[in-house]
Short mmCIF file of C-alpha atoms in Angstrom, two decimals:
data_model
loop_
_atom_site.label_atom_id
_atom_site.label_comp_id
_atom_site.label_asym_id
_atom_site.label_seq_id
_atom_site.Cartn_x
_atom_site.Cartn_y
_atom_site.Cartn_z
CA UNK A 37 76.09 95.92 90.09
CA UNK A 38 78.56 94.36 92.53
CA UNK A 39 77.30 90.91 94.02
CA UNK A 40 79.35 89.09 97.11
CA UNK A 41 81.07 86.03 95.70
CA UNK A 42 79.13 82.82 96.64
CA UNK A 43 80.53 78.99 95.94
CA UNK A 44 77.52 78.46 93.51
CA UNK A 45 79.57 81.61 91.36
CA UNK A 46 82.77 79.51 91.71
CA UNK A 47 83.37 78.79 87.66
CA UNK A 48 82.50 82.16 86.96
CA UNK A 49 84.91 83.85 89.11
CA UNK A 50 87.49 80.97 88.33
CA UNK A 51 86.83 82.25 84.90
CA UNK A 52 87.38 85.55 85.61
CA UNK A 53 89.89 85.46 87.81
CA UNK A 54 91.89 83.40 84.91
CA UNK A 55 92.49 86.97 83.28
CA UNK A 56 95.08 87.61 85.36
CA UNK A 57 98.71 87.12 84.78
CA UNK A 58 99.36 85.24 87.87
CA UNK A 59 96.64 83.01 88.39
CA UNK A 60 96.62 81.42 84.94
CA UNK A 61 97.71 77.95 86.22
CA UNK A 62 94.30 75.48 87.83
CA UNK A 63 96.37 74.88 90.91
CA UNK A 64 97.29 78.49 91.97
CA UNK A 65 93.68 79.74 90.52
CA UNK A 66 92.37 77.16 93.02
CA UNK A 67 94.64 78.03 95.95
CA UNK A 68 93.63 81.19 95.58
CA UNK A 69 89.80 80.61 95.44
CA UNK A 70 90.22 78.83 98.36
CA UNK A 71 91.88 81.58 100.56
CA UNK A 72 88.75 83.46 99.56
CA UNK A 73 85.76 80.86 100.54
CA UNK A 74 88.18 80.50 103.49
CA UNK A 75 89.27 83.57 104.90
CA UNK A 76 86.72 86.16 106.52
CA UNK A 77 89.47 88.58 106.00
CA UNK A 78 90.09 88.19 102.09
CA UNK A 79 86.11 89.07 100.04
CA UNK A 80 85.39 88.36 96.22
CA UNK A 81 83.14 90.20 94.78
CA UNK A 82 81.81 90.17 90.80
CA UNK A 83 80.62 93.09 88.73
CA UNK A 84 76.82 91.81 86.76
CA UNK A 85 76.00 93.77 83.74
CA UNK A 86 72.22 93.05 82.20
CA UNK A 87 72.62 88.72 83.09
CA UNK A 88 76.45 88.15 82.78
CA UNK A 89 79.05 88.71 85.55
CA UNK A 90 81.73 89.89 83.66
CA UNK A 91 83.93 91.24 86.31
CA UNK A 92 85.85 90.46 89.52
CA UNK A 93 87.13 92.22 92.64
CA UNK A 94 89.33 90.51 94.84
CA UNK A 95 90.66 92.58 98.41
CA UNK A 96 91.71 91.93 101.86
CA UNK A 97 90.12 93.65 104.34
CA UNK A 98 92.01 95.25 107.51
CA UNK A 99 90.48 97.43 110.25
CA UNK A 100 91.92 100.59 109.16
CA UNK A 101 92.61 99.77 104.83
CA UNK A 102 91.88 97.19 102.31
CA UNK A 103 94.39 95.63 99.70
CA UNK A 104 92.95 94.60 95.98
CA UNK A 105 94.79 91.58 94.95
CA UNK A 106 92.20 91.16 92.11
CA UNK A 107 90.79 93.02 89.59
CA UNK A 108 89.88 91.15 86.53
CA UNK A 109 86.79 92.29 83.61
CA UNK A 110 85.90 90.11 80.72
CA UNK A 111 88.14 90.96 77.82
CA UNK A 112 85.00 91.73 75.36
CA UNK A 113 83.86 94.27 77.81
CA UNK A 114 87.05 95.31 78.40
CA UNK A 115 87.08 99.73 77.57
CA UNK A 116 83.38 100.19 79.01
CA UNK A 117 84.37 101.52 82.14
CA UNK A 118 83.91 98.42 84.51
CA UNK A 119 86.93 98.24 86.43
CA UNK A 120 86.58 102.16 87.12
CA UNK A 121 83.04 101.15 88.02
CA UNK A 122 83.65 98.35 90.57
CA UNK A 123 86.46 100.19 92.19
CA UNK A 124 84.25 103.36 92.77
CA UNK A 125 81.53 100.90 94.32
CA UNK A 126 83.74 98.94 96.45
CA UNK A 127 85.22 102.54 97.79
CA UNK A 128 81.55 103.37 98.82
CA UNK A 129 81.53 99.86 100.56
CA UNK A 130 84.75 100.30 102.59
CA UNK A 131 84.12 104.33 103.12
CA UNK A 132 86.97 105.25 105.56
CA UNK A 133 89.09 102.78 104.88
CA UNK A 134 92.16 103.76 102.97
CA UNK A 135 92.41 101.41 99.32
CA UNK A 136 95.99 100.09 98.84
CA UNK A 137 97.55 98.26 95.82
CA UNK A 138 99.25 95.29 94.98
CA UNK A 139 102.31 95.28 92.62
CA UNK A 140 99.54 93.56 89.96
CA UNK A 141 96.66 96.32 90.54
CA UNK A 142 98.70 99.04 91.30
CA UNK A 143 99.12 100.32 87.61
CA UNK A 144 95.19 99.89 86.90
CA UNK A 145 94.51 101.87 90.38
CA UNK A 146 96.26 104.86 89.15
CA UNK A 147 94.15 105.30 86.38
CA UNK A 148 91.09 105.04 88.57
CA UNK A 149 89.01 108.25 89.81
CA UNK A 150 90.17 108.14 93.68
CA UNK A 151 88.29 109.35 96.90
CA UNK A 152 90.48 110.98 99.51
CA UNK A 153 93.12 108.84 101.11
CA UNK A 154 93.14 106.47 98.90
CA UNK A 155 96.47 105.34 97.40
#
């Protein structure tokens, strides 16, 4: 189930977030966290399976598209269909607007089932 990031979910969605190739370092991780608590525009979400978060979804929102930046799932749950999961959720959440890739997502976006207009 996808949950809207809140600061008290701030370590786990550091944590998560961490996965990612370019947000390894503290300093970016945090200047990145704080574009999200900061701008309206830019909405984390994370993926709970049973009790555990153990994915994140990171986009910026425009009137007409949205861009995921991040896309990150917990490596030991890594295979069990989460990203394709949170991506077909967050569709359903944006509904007309037209999903758009990063350089970093791009290659996992491909591989996801897309609605019409998408990519």
């Amino acid at each position: 189930m996808l949950f809207r990031y809140k600061k008290s979910f701030e370590k786990i969605a550091m944590g998560l977030m961490s996965f990612m190739p370019k947000e390894r370092e503290l300093k970016k991780l945090q200047q990145t966290m704080h574009i999200y608590e900061e701008n309206p525009d830019w909405q984390l979400f994370l993926w709970k399976k049973e009790d555990d978060f153990v994915g994140l979804l990171g986009l910026q929102v425009e009137e007409e598209s949205y861009t995921i930046h991040h896309i990150s799932v917990n490596p030991s749950h890594r295979g069990e269909g989460i990203g394709h999961e949170m991506i077909g959720k967050i569709q359903d959440i944006m509904q007309e607007r037209e999903m758009r890739a990063t350089e970093e997502t791009d290659a996992f976006l491909k591989k996801c089932p897309v609605k019409k207009g998408d990519l």
